[in-house]
PDB file of C-alpha atoms in Angstrom:
ATOM      1  CA  MET A   1     -44.104 125.402 125.727  1.00 62.00           C
ATOM      2  CA  PRO A   2     -47.902 125.027 124.870  1.00 65.00           C
ATOM      3  CA  SER A   3     -48.882 121.430 124.791  1.00 75.00           C
ATOM      4  CA  GLN A   4     -48.471 119.947 121.410  1.00 89.00           C
ATOM      5  CA  LEU A   5     -50.543 116.662 122.371  1.00 96.00           C
ATOM      6  CA  VAL A   6     -54.419 117.123 121.769  1.00 95.00           C
ATOM      7  CA  ASP A   7     -56.917 114.168 121.473  1.00 94.00           C
ATOM      8  CA  GLY A   8     -59.573 113.824 119.156  1.00 93.00           C
ATOM      9  CA  PHE A   9     -61.992 115.445 121.540  1.00 93.00           C
ATOM     10  CA  GLY A  10     -59.922 118.492 121.907  1.00 94.00           C
ATOM     11  CA  ARG A  11     -58.190 117.599 125.360  1.00 93.00           C
ATOM     12  CA  ARG A  12     -54.834 119.081 125.762  1.00 95.00           C
ATOM     13  CA  ILE A  13     -52.794 116.410 127.559  1.00 96.00           C
ATOM     14  CA  ASN A  14     -50.164 117.857 129.847  1.00 95.00           C
ATOM     15  CA  TYR A  15     -49.547 115.410 132.403  1.00 96.00           C
ATOM     16  CA  VAL A  16     -48.112 112.066 132.373  1.00 97.00           C
ATOM     17  CA  ARG A  17     -47.813 109.440 134.812  1.00 96.00           C
ATOM     18  CA  LEU A  18     -44.636 107.127 134.749  1.00 97.00           C
ATOM     19  CA  SER A  19     -44.604 103.619 136.460  1.00 97.00           C
ATOM     20  CA  VAL A  20     -40.860 102.947 137.420  1.00 97.00           C
ATOM     21  CA  THR A  21     -41.720  99.161 138.222  1.00 96.00           C
ATOM     22  CA  ASP A  22     -44.621  96.716 138.689  1.00 94.00           C
ATOM     23  CA  ARG A  23     -42.914  95.665 141.856  1.00 94.00           C
ATOM     24  CA  CYS A  24     -44.293  96.401 145.399  1.00 94.00           C
ATOM     25  CA  ASP A  25     -43.368  95.627 149.168  1.00 94.00           C
ATOM     26  CA  PHE A  26     -47.072  95.587 149.900  1.00 94.00           C
ATOM     27  CA  ARG A  27     -49.916  93.538 148.573  1.00 91.00           C
ATOM     28  CA  CYS A  28     -52.839  95.636 148.845  1.00 89.00           C
ATOM     29  CA  VAL A  29     -56.174  93.734 148.332  1.00 87.00           C
ATOM     30  CA  TYR A  30     -57.679  95.853 145.930  1.00 85.00           C
ATOM     31  CA  CYS A  31     -54.547  96.491 143.892  1.00 82.00           C
ATOM     32  CA  MET A  32     -52.827  92.998 143.317  1.00 78.00           C
ATOM     33  CA  ALA A  33     -52.825  89.496 144.229  1.00 77.00           C
ATOM     34  CA  GLU A  34     -51.171  87.734 147.438  1.00 78.00           C
ATOM     35  CA  ASN A  35     -48.851  85.905 145.052  1.00 77.00           C
ATOM     36  CA  MET A  36     -47.734  87.891 142.241  1.00 79.00           C
ATOM     37  CA  GLN A  37     -45.784  87.182 139.132  1.00 81.00           C
ATOM     38  CA  PHE A  38     -43.745  90.204 138.208  1.00 87.00           C
ATOM     39  CA  LEU A  39     -42.179  91.285 134.901  1.00 91.00           C
ATOM     40  CA  PRO A  40     -38.644  89.564 133.940  1.00 92.00           C
ATOM     41  CA  HIS A  41     -36.092  92.570 133.965  1.00 89.00           C
ATOM     42  CA  SER A  42     -35.439  92.304 129.999  1.00 92.00           C
ATOM     43  CA  GLN A  43     -39.315  93.595 129.706  1.00 94.00           C
ATOM     44  CA  VAL A  44     -38.797  96.410 131.999  1.00 96.00           C
ATOM     45  CA  LEU A  45     -37.683 100.015 130.627  1.00 97.00           C
ATOM     46  CA  THR A  46     -34.060 100.910 131.966  1.00 98.00           C
ATOM     47  CA  LEU A  47     -33.652 104.062 134.177  1.00 98.00           C
ATOM     48  CA  GLU A  48     -32.418 105.262 130.943  1.00 98.00           C
ATOM     49  CA  GLU A  49     -35.112 104.824 129.054  1.00 98.00           C
ATOM     50  CA  ILE A  50     -37.839 106.045 131.399  1.00 98.00           C
ATOM     51  CA  HIS A  51     -35.829 109.573 131.537  1.00 98.00           C
ATOM     52  CA  ASP A  52     -36.163 109.469 127.520  1.00 98.00           C
ATOM     53  CA  VAL A  53     -39.619 109.376 127.843  1.00 98.00           C
ATOM     54  CA  ALA A  54     -40.295 111.884 130.001  1.00 98.00           C
ATOM     55  CA  ALA A  55     -37.791 114.418 128.157  1.00 98.00           C
ATOM     56  CA  ALA A  56     -40.132 113.404 125.006  1.00 98.00           C
ATOM     57  CA  PHE A  57     -43.082 114.322 126.981  1.00 98.00           C
ATOM     58  CA  THR A  58     -41.592 117.529 128.373  1.00 97.00           C
ATOM     59  CA  GLU A  59     -40.439 118.333 124.706  1.00 97.00           C
ATOM     60  CA  LEU A  60     -44.152 117.899 123.840  1.00 97.00           C
ATOM     61  CA  GLY A  61     -45.145 120.406 126.217  1.00 96.00           C
ATOM     62  CA  VAL A  62     -46.279 118.296 129.315  1.00 97.00           C
ATOM     63  CA  GLU A  63     -45.701 120.169 132.539  1.00 96.00           C
ATOM     64  CA  ARG A  64     -46.562 117.328 135.117  1.00 97.00           C
ATOM     65  CA  ILE A  65     -44.650 114.087 135.695  1.00 98.00           C
ATOM     66  CA  ARG A  66     -46.018 111.784 138.402  1.00 97.00           C
ATOM     67  CA  LEU A  67     -44.148 108.522 139.314  1.00 98.00           C
ATOM     68  CA  THR A  68     -45.595 105.660 140.359  1.00 97.00           C
ATOM     69  CA  GLY A  69     -45.371 101.896 140.451  1.00 93.00           C
ATOM     70  CA  GLY A  70     -46.144  99.368 141.972  1.00 93.00           C
ATOM     71  CA  GLU A  71     -44.190 100.847 144.733  1.00 97.00           C
ATOM     72  CA  PRO A  72     -41.588 103.440 142.864  1.00 97.00           C
ATOM     73  CA  LEU A  73     -39.027 103.321 145.792  1.00 98.00           C
ATOM     74  CA  VAL A  74     -38.287  99.849 145.600  1.00 97.00           C
ATOM     75  CA  ARG A  75     -36.633 100.288 142.301  1.00 97.00           C
ATOM     76  CA  ARG A  76     -32.968  99.909 142.553  1.00 96.00           C
ATOM     77  CA  ASN A  77     -31.143 103.464 141.785  1.00 98.00           C
ATOM     78  CA  VAL A  78     -34.451 104.757 141.716  1.00 98.00           C
ATOM     79  CA  LEU A  79     -33.070 108.304 143.231  1.00 98.00           C
ATOM     80  CA  SER A  80     -30.699 108.563 140.575  1.00 98.00           C
ATOM     81  CA  LEU A  81     -33.533 108.843 137.975  1.00 98.00           C
ATOM     82  CA  ILE A  82     -35.443 110.868 140.217  1.00 98.00           C
ATOM     83  CA  GLU A  83     -32.498 113.506 140.328  1.00 98.00           C
ATOM     84  CA  ARG A  84     -32.218 113.881 136.813  1.00 98.00           C
ATOM     85  CA  LEU A  85     -35.888 114.081 136.495  1.00 98.00           C
ATOM     86  CA  GLY A  86     -35.937 116.821 138.665  1.00 98.00           C
ATOM     87  CA  GLN A  87     -33.870 118.797 136.077  1.00 98.00           C
ATOM     88  CA  LEU A  88     -36.739 118.733 133.380  1.00 98.00           C
ATOM     89  CA  PRO A  89     -38.793 121.650 133.171  1.00 97.00           C
ATOM     90  CA  ALA A  90     -42.031 119.855 134.465  1.00 97.00           C
ATOM     91  CA  GLU A  91     -43.639 119.744 138.035  1.00 97.00           C
ATOM     92  CA  LEU A  92     -42.353 116.258 139.428  1.00 98.00           C
ATOM     93  CA  SER A  93     -44.476 114.246 141.905  1.00 98.00           C
ATOM     94  CA  LEU A  94     -44.491 110.742 143.339  1.00 98.00           C
ATOM     95  CA  THR A  95     -47.515 108.384 144.618  1.00 97.00           C
ATOM     96  CA  THR A  96     -45.896 105.983 147.364  1.00 98.00           C
ATOM     97  CA  ASN A  97     -47.136 103.472 149.610  1.00 97.00           C
ATOM     98  CA  GLY A  98     -44.554 105.426 152.406  1.00 98.00           C
ATOM     99  CA  SER A  99     -42.599 102.359 153.461  1.00 98.00           C
ATOM    100  CA  GLN A 100     -39.565 103.902 152.150  1.00 98.00           C
ATOM    101  CA  LEU A 101     -39.945 107.414 152.963  1.00 98.00           C
ATOM    102  CA  HIS A 102     -38.618 107.483 156.689  1.00 98.00           C
ATOM    103  CA  LYS A 103     -34.994 106.983 155.038  1.00 97.00           C
ATOM    104  CA  MET A 104     -35.704 108.644 151.434  1.00 98.00           C
ATOM    105  CA  ALA A 105     -37.852 111.550 152.031  1.00 98.00           C
ATOM    106  CA  GLY A 106     -35.181 114.073 152.369  1.00 98.00           C
ATOM    107  CA  ASP A 107     -33.388 112.900 149.135  1.00 98.00           C
ATOM    108  CA  LEU A 108     -36.694 112.925 147.338  1.00 98.00           C
ATOM    109  CA  ALA A 109     -37.170 116.800 148.217  1.00 98.00           C
ATOM    110  CA  ALA A 110     -33.295 117.765 147.289  1.00 98.00           C
ATOM    111  CA  PHE A 111     -33.842 116.198 144.190  1.00 98.00           C
ATOM    112  CA  GLY A 112     -36.759 118.060 142.944  1.00 97.00           C
ATOM    113  CA  VAL A 113     -39.704 115.994 143.835  1.00 98.00           C
ATOM    114  CA  ASP A 114     -42.292 118.695 144.556  1.00 97.00           C
ATOM    115  CA  ARG A 115     -45.328 116.847 145.827  1.00 97.00           C
ATOM    116  CA  LEU A 116     -45.837 113.509 147.448  1.00 98.00           C
ATOM    117  CA  ASN A 117     -49.313 111.310 147.277  1.00 97.00           C
ATOM    118  CA  ILE A 118     -48.952 108.715 150.277  1.00 98.00           C
ATOM    119  CA  SER A 119     -51.220 105.654 150.355  1.00 97.00           C
ATOM    120  CA  LEU A 120     -53.068 105.236 153.869  1.00 98.00           C
ATOM    121  CA  ASP A 121     -56.075 102.966 153.851  1.00 97.00           C
ATOM    122  CA  SER A 122     -56.533 102.652 157.675  1.00 98.00           C
ATOM    123  CA  LEU A 123     -55.025 104.136 161.032  1.00 98.00           C
ATOM    124  CA  GLN A 124     -55.648 100.389 162.909  1.00 98.00           C
ATOM    125  CA  GLN A 125     -52.814  98.008 163.098  1.00 98.00           C
ATOM    126  CA  ASP A 126     -54.985  94.894 162.441  1.00 97.00           C
ATOM    127  CA  ARG A 127     -57.084  96.449 159.632  1.00 97.00           C
ATOM    128  CA  PHE A 128     -53.848  97.980 157.826  1.00 97.00           C
ATOM    129  CA  ARG A 129     -52.411  94.257 157.795  1.00 97.00           C
ATOM    130  CA  GLU A 130     -55.536  93.025 156.450  1.00 95.00           C
ATOM    131  CA  LEU A 131     -55.865  95.506 153.653  1.00 95.00           C
ATOM    132  CA  THR A 132     -51.933  95.714 152.692  1.00 95.00           C
ATOM    133  CA  ARG A 133     -50.984  92.076 153.579  1.00 95.00           C
ATOM    134  CA  THR A 134     -48.273  93.414 155.336  1.00 95.00           C
ATOM    135  CA  ASP A 135     -47.839  94.822 159.107  1.00 96.00           C
ATOM    136  CA  ARG A 136     -45.896  98.114 158.577  1.00 97.00           C
ATOM    137  CA  LEU A 137     -48.323 100.671 159.512  1.00 98.00           C
ATOM    138  CA  GLN A 138     -45.906 102.537 161.918  1.00 98.00           C
ATOM    139  CA  GLN A 139     -43.140 102.601 159.258  1.00 98.00           C
ATOM    140  CA  VAL A 140     -45.581 104.468 157.012  1.00 98.00           C
ATOM    141  CA  LEU A 141     -46.572 106.786 159.821  1.00 98.00           C
ATOM    142  CA  ASP A 142     -42.713 107.223 160.458  1.00 98.00           C
ATOM    143  CA  GLY A 143     -42.347 107.984 156.603  1.00 98.00           C
ATOM    144  CA  ILE A 144     -45.155 110.574 156.854  1.00 98.00           C
ATOM    145  CA  GLU A 145     -43.556 112.238 159.386  1.00 98.00           C
ATOM    146  CA  ALA A 146     -40.248 112.151 157.636  1.00 98.00           C
ATOM    147  CA  ALA A 147     -41.909 113.503 154.289  1.00 98.00           C
ATOM    148  CA  ARG A 148     -43.633 116.416 156.467  1.00 97.00           C
ATOM    149  CA  SER A 149     -40.018 117.446 157.639  1.00 97.00           C
ATOM    150  CA  ALA A 150     -38.295 117.410 154.072  1.00 97.00           C
ATOM    151  CA  GLY A 151     -40.222 120.572 152.801  1.00 92.00           C
ATOM    152  CA  PHE A 152     -42.496 119.368 149.985  1.00 96.00           C
ATOM    153  CA  LYS A 153     -44.897 121.804 148.434  1.00 94.00           C
ATOM    154  CA  ARG A 154     -47.695 119.579 149.172  1.00 95.00           C
ATOM    155  CA  ILE A 155     -48.537 116.101 150.638  1.00 98.00           C
ATOM    156  CA  LYS A 156     -51.489 114.241 150.202  1.00 97.00           C
ATOM    157  CA  LEU A 157     -52.862 111.102 151.661  1.00 98.00           C
ATOM    158  CA  ASN A 158     -54.695 108.580 149.137  1.00 97.00           C
ATOM    159  CA  THR A 159     -57.421 106.047 151.076  1.00 97.00           C
ATOM    160  CA  VAL A 160     -59.181 103.786 148.889  1.00 94.00           C
ATOM    161  CA  VAL A 161     -62.460 103.166 150.835  1.00 94.00           C
ATOM    162  CA  LEU A 162     -63.952  99.862 150.654  1.00 93.00           C
ATOM    163  CA  LYS A 163     -67.499  99.559 152.151  1.00 91.00           C
ATOM    164  CA  GLY A 164     -67.456  97.327 155.500  1.00 91.00           C
ATOM    165  CA  ARG A 165     -63.409  97.067 155.554  1.00 92.00           C
ATOM    166  CA  ASN A 166     -62.678 100.751 156.082  1.00 95.00           C
ATOM    167  CA  ASP A 167     -65.350 103.321 155.664  1.00 95.00           C
ATOM    168  CA  ASP A 168     -65.794 103.559 159.279  1.00 96.00           C
ATOM    169  CA  GLU A 169     -62.354 105.035 159.781  1.00 98.00           C
ATOM    170  CA  VAL A 170     -63.105 108.478 157.234  1.00 97.00           C
ATOM    171  CA  ILE A 171     -63.754 110.914 159.928  1.00 98.00           C
ATOM    172  CA  ASN A 172     -60.523 109.682 161.789  1.00 98.00           C
ATOM    173  CA  LEU A 173     -58.411 109.775 158.844  1.00 98.00           C
ATOM    174  CA  ILE A 174     -59.650 113.292 158.173  1.00 98.00           C
ATOM    175  CA  GLU A 175     -58.882 114.262 161.964  1.00 97.00           C
ATOM    176  CA  PHE A 176     -55.290 112.628 161.180  1.00 98.00           C
ATOM    177  CA  ALA A 177     -54.870 114.606 158.183  1.00 98.00           C
ATOM    178  CA  ARG A 178     -55.768 118.165 159.829  1.00 96.00           C
ATOM    179  CA  ARG A 179     -53.551 117.345 162.733  1.00 96.00           C
ATOM    180  CA  SER A 180     -50.629 116.573 160.218  1.00 96.00           C
ATOM    181  CA  GLU A 181     -51.556 119.520 157.877  1.00 95.00           C
ATOM    182  CA  LEU A 182     -51.795 117.047 154.979  1.00 97.00           C
ATOM    183  CA  ASP A 183     -54.372 117.085 152.380  1.00 97.00           C
ATOM    184  CA  ILE A 184     -56.789 113.711 151.731  1.00 97.00           C
ATOM    185  CA  SER A 185     -58.442 112.184 148.845  1.00 96.00           C
ATOM    186  CA  PHE A 186     -60.878 109.237 148.978  1.00 96.00           C
ATOM    187  CA  ILE A 187     -60.890 107.228 146.078  1.00 93.00           C
ATOM    188  CA  GLU A 188     -63.755 104.670 144.499  1.00 87.00           C
ATOM    189  CA  GLU A 189     -62.008 101.286 144.062  1.00 81.00           C
ATOM    190  CA  MET A 190     -61.364 100.618 140.065  1.00 68.00           C
ATOM    191  CA  PRO A 191     -62.193  97.251 138.906  1.00 62.00           C
ATOM    192  CA  LEU A 192     -58.880  96.624 137.690  1.00 52.00           C
ATOM    193  CA  GLY A 193     -57.656  92.574 137.686  1.00 48.00           C
ATOM    194  CA  GLN A 194     -59.279  89.533 138.906  1.00 51.00           C
ATOM    195  CA  ILE A 195     -59.366  89.817 143.248  1.00 50.00           C
ATOM    196  CA  THR A 196     -60.767  87.486 145.553  1.00 54.00           C
ATOM    197  CA  GLU A 197     -60.458  89.375 149.126  1.00 57.00           C
ATOM    198  CA  HIS A 198     -63.886  91.116 148.601  1.00 51.00           C
ATOM    199  CA  GLY A 199     -66.927  91.586 145.990  1.00 53.00           C
ATOM    200  CA  ARG A 200     -66.492  94.917 144.157  1.00 53.00           C
ATOM    201  CA  ALA A 201     -70.042  95.593 143.875  1.00 52.00           C
ATOM    202  CA  GLU A 202     -70.768  94.811 148.021  1.00 53.00           C
ATOM    203  CA  SER A 203     -67.705  96.829 148.826  1.00 77.00           C
ATOM    204  CA  PHE A 204     -68.422 100.026 146.518  1.00 83.00           C
ATOM    205  CA  CYS A 205     -68.825 103.406 148.680  1.00 87.00           C
ATOM    206  CA  SER A 206     -69.588 106.363 146.642  1.00 88.00           C
ATOM    207  CA  SER A 207     -68.308 109.668 146.793  1.00 90.00           C
ATOM    208  CA  ASP A 208     -71.632 111.161 147.547  1.00 90.00           C
ATOM    209  CA  GLU A 209     -72.451 108.748 150.264  1.00 92.00           C
ATOM    210  CA  LEU A 210     -68.986 109.856 151.852  1.00 93.00           C
ATOM    211  CA  ARG A 211     -69.371 113.394 151.413  1.00 93.00           C
ATOM    212  CA  GLU A 212     -73.005 112.935 153.552  1.00 93.00           C
ATOM    213  CA  ARG A 213     -70.996 111.302 155.990  1.00 95.00           C
ATOM    214  CA  ILE A 214     -68.271 113.707 156.402  1.00 95.00           C
ATOM    215  CA  SER A 215     -70.564 116.816 156.510  1.00 94.00           C
ATOM    216  CA  ASP A 216     -72.322 115.406 159.818  1.00 94.00           C
ATOM    217  CA  HIS A 217     -69.126 116.202 161.139  1.00 94.00           C
ATOM    218  CA  PHE A 218     -67.139 118.881 159.081  1.00 94.00           C
ATOM    219  CA  GLU A 219     -68.387 121.778 157.120  1.00 92.00           C
ATOM    220  CA  LEU A 220     -67.066 121.091 153.265  1.00 94.00           C
ATOM    221  CA  SER A 221     -66.854 124.099 151.180  1.00 94.00           C
ATOM    222  CA  PRO A 222     -66.609 122.949 147.294  1.00 92.00           C
ATOM    223  CA  SER A 223     -63.176 124.435 145.837  1.00 91.00           C
ATOM    224  CA  THR A 224     -62.259 125.038 142.167  1.00 87.00           C
ATOM    225  CA  GLU A 225     -58.864 124.074 143.001  1.00 88.00           C
ATOM    226  CA  ARG A 226     -57.102 121.388 140.873  1.00 80.00           C
ATOM    227  CA  THR A 227     -53.848 119.698 141.228  1.00 79.00           C
ATOM    228  CA  GLY A 228     -53.701 118.309 137.695  1.00 75.00           C
ATOM    229  CA  GLY A 229     -55.336 115.081 138.682  1.00 76.00           C
ATOM    230  CA  PRO A 230     -58.868 113.910 138.856  1.00 81.00           C
ATOM    231  CA  SER A 231     -59.540 115.038 142.457  1.00 86.00           C
ATOM    232  CA  ARG A 232     -62.416 117.078 143.380  1.00 91.00           C
ATOM    233  CA  TYR A 233     -61.590 119.426 146.455  1.00 94.00           C
ATOM    234  CA  TYR A 234     -63.629 120.554 149.341  1.00 95.00           C
ATOM    235  CA  ARG A 235     -61.932 122.959 151.925  1.00 95.00           C
ATOM    236  CA  LEU A 236     -62.670 122.344 155.660  1.00 92.00           C
ATOM    237  CA  ALA A 237     -63.816 125.559 157.436  1.00 85.00           C
ATOM    238  CA  ASP A 238     -61.541 125.420 160.185  1.00 84.00           C
ATOM    239  CA  SER A 239     -58.042 124.176 158.483  1.00 91.00           C
ATOM    240  CA  GLN A 240     -56.167 124.479 155.641  1.00 92.00           C
ATOM    241  CA  THR A 241     -56.534 120.636 154.874  1.00 95.00           C
ATOM    242  CA  ARG A 242     -58.512 119.990 151.485  1.00 96.00           C
ATOM    243  CA  VAL A 243     -60.484 116.820 151.299  1.00 97.00           C
ATOM    244  CA  GLY A 244     -60.882 115.549 147.779  1.00 94.00           C
ATOM    245  CA  PHE A 245     -62.895 112.843 145.958  1.00 94.00           C
ATOM    246  CA  ILE A 246     -61.813 110.637 142.864  1.00 90.00           C
ATOM    247  CA  SER A 247     -64.805 109.266 141.622  1.00 81.00           C
ATOM    248  CA  PRO A 248     -64.223 107.207 138.386  1.00 74.00           C
ATOM    249  CA  HIS A 249     -67.770 105.299 138.940  1.00 62.00           C
ATOM    250  CA  SER A 250     -70.399 107.888 140.599  1.00 57.00           C
ATOM    251  CA  HIS A 251     -68.805 111.140 138.759  1.00 59.00           C
ATOM    252  CA  ASN A 252     -66.912 110.151 135.552  1.00 64.00           C
ATOM    253  CA  PHE A 253     -64.090 112.580 135.436  1.00 60.00           C
ATOM    254  CA  CYS A 254     -63.391 111.847 131.445  1.00 76.00           C
ATOM    255  CA  GLY A 255     -64.634 114.843 130.030  1.00 70.00           C
ATOM    256  CA  ASP A 256     -61.513 117.110 131.065  1.00 79.00           C
ATOM    257  CA  CYS A 257     -58.972 114.223 131.158  1.00 87.00           C
ATOM    258  CA  ASN A 258     -55.552 115.800 130.579  1.00 91.00           C
ATOM    259  CA  ARG A 259     -53.406 112.536 131.515  1.00 91.00           C
ATOM    260  CA  VAL A 260     -51.962 109.605 129.863  1.00 95.00           C
ATOM    261  CA  ARG A 261     -49.680 106.686 131.444  1.00 95.00           C
ATOM    262  CA  VAL A 262     -46.934 104.801 130.716  1.00 97.00           C
ATOM    263  CA  THR A 263     -46.127 101.316 132.094  1.00 95.00           C
ATOM    264  CA  VAL A 264     -42.729  99.943 133.059  1.00 95.00           C
ATOM    265  CA  GLU A 265     -42.845  97.656 130.255  1.00 95.00           C
ATOM    266  CA  GLY A 266     -43.096 100.970 127.980  1.00 96.00           C
ATOM    267  CA  ARG A 267     -46.657 100.777 127.042  1.00 95.00           C
ATOM    268  CA  LEU A 268     -48.460 104.157 126.367  1.00 96.00           C
ATOM    269  CA  LEU A 269     -51.956 103.750 127.881  1.00 94.00           C
ATOM    270  CA  LEU A 270     -54.287 106.381 127.016  1.00 91.00           C
ATOM    271  CA  CYS A 271     -56.738 105.683 129.400  1.00 87.00           C
ATOM    272  CA  LEU A 272     -56.736 103.846 132.912  1.00 77.00           C
ATOM    273  CA  GLY A 273     -59.641 101.772 132.051  1.00 70.00           C
ATOM    274  CA  ASN A 274     -59.065 100.899 128.505  1.00 74.00           C
ATOM    275  CA  GLU A 275     -56.398  98.944 126.550  1.00 73.00           C
ATOM    276  CA  HIS A 276     -55.633 101.293 123.754  1.00 79.00           C
ATOM    277  CA  SER A 277     -51.718 101.503 124.269  1.00 90.00           C
ATOM    278  CA  VAL A 278     -48.770 102.287 122.206  1.00 96.00           C
ATOM    279  CA  ASP A 279     -45.623 100.206 122.345  1.00 97.00           C
ATOM    280  CA  LEU A 280     -42.889 102.944 122.925  1.00 98.00           C
ATOM    281  CA  ARG A 281     -40.298 100.184 124.139  1.00 98.00           C
ATOM    282  CA  GLU A 282     -40.351  99.121 120.731  1.00 98.00           C
ATOM    283  CA  VAL A 283     -39.701 102.629 119.459  1.00 98.00           C
ATOM    284  CA  ILE A 284     -36.938 103.484 121.989  1.00 97.00           C
ATOM    285  CA  ARG A 285     -35.205 100.213 121.514  1.00 97.00           C
ATOM    286  CA  THR A 286     -35.486 100.187 117.565  1.00 98.00           C
ATOM    287  CA  TYR A 287     -34.174 103.470 117.192  1.00 97.00           C
ATOM    288  CA  PRO A 288     -32.324 104.594 120.298  1.00 94.00           C
ATOM    289  CA  ASP A 289     -30.571 107.629 119.185  1.00 90.00           C
ATOM    290  CA  ASP A 290     -33.479 109.291 117.756  1.00 96.00           C
ATOM    291  CA  PRO A 291     -35.708 111.012 119.937  1.00 96.00           C
ATOM    292  CA  LYS A 292     -38.031 112.675 117.326  1.00 96.00           C
ATOM    293  CA  ARG A 293     -39.489 109.222 116.316  1.00 97.00           C
ATOM    294  CA  LEU A 294     -40.314 108.804 120.069  1.00 98.00           C
ATOM    295  CA  GLN A 295     -42.162 112.181 120.178  1.00 97.00           C
ATOM    296  CA  GLN A 296     -43.818 111.348 117.139  1.00 96.00           C
ATOM    297  CA  ALA A 297     -45.050 108.052 118.387  1.00 97.00           C
ATOM    298  CA  ILE A 298     -46.616 109.914 121.272  1.00 97.00           C
ATOM    299  CA  ILE A 299     -48.143 112.603 118.916  1.00 97.00           C
ATOM    300  CA  ASP A 300     -49.596 109.794 116.843  1.00 96.00           C
ATOM    301  CA  SER A 301     -51.087 108.096 120.116  1.00 96.00           C
ATOM    302  CA  MET A 302     -53.654 111.103 120.374  1.00 95.00           C
ATOM    303  CA  ALA A 303     -55.595 109.584 117.868  1.00 94.00           C
ATOM    304  CA  ILE A 304     -56.403 106.589 119.624  1.00 93.00           C
ATOM    305  CA  LYS A 305     -57.211 108.081 122.974  1.00 92.00           C
ATOM    306  CA  PRO A 306     -61.027 107.235 123.859  1.00 87.00           C
ATOM    307  CA  GLU A 307     -63.491 109.664 124.980  1.00 84.00           C
ATOM    308  CA  LYS A 308     -64.153 107.654 128.048  1.00 74.00           C
ATOM    309  CA  HIS A 309     -63.561 104.387 130.304  1.00 60.00           C
ATOM    310  CA  GLU A 310     -66.710 102.248 131.040  1.00 60.00           C
ATOM    311  CA  PHE A 311     -66.706 100.503 134.644  1.00 52.00           C
ATOM    312  CA  ASN A 312     -69.484  98.153 135.742  1.00 49.00           C
ATOM    313  CA  LEU A 313     -69.252  96.542 139.197  1.00 48.00           C
ATOM    314  CA  GLU A 314     -71.879  94.132 138.216  1.00 50.00           C
ATOM    315  CA  GLU A 315     -69.800  92.621 135.715  1.00 50.00           C
ATOM    316  CA  GLU A 316     -66.265  90.726 135.767  1.00 50.00           C
ATOM    317  CA  PRO A 317     -63.386  93.280 134.950  1.00 47.00           C
ATOM    318  CA  GLN A 318     -62.778  93.867 131.291  1.00 49.00           C
ATOM    319  CA  ILE A 319     -59.333  95.138 132.365  1.00 49.00           C
ATOM    320  CA  LEU A 320     -57.123  92.218 133.275  1.00 48.00           C
ATOM    321  CA  ARG A 321     -54.027  94.056 134.226  1.00 45.00           C
ATOM    322  CA  PHE A 322     -53.864  94.985 138.191  1.00 53.00           C
ATOM    323  CA  MET A 323     -53.279  98.419 139.218  1.00 55.00           C
ATOM    324  CA  ASN A 324     -49.710  97.943 140.045  1.00 49.00           C
ATOM    325  CA  MET A 325     -48.930  97.553 136.321  1.00 54.00           C
ATOM    326  CA  THR A 326     -50.027 101.222 135.901  1.00 57.00           C
ATOM    327  CA  GLY A 327     -49.657 102.730 139.272  1.00 57.00           C
ATOM    328  CA  GLY A 328     -53.334 104.429 139.217  1.00 51.00           C
TER     329      GLY A 328
END
C-alpha cells in the first residue's frame, strides 16, 4: 500500500519509531541524567495500545517499524508484543544497548525482527563504564555474539562520538565491526535534555572530521545504499562492512525525512528536534474500539510536521526531554 502519510513539504512518511519504555538499565551520559524519574505506569501505553498504534501506521502504508526505548528489552512481556508486531506487513527492527541480547536474541529473530541496531560507544572497560555508568561491556559483547548467531538480516553498531571521550576509538571500532561482519554508524551527539557530564560544544565531533581520520586508515567509497534511517553509508574496499554517518548538525538530513516517532506516553512526535506532537493516547483511550479515529489523527498530524530541526550547540538545549523519552 502506498503511504497515505504525506506532510506539507511533500515528504512521504513510511517509517515509524515506537518507544516501548522510557526505562533503561544503562545511564549513558548523552542520553539521560544519572538519577532519573521515570513515568508512572498509568501514563505509559499498554502493550496492546502500542500494537494498535503500529497497526494503524501499517494501515496507512508505513513499511518500517523500529522499536526503541529507553531500552526496549527491559519492558516486561515485551516479547509478546514483538511476536504480534512481527505479523504486521512491515519490516520490524529494534535498537538496543545489547544488555539483554545474550538471552533474547534467538526469540527476537524467531518473532520477526529483521534488523538490529546495537549501541557500542567504547571497547575499553573503564571508558565504557564512564559513558554508560554501568560495568557491563562483556555482557554487551556477549549479546553481540548471540545476535550474530541468531540469523538477523543485518546488524549495525551505533556509536555516539564525543571528542576527548571516545573519538580516538573510531578506528578500533571499525576493526571490531569488520572482524564481526557488522555495519557501524557514527553519530553526532544530539542536544536533547540538560546534561552535566560534558559541554556539548566542546565534545562535538563532526562526521567530516571522522571521515578524514578514517580515510587515513581505510579506503571509503560513497554508497547510495539506504536502510530507511538518516545514515549515509560508505563501503570499505576490502570488507562487506558499511560505515555510516548520522550528522544532525553538520549535514542536516531533514530534506528527505521519512520518519515520525511515538513516545511510550503516546505522543506522536513529528520531529526529533521539535516539540510538534499529537496525543495519540488520548485518542486511543477515548475511542478504544475505533481504529479509524486513530488513523485519522495520524493523517491530520502531517499538517504540523515541521520542515527541519534547528540545533545550536552554543545555546542551552531547546528540547528538555531526554533521549530515553524518544529512543533516538
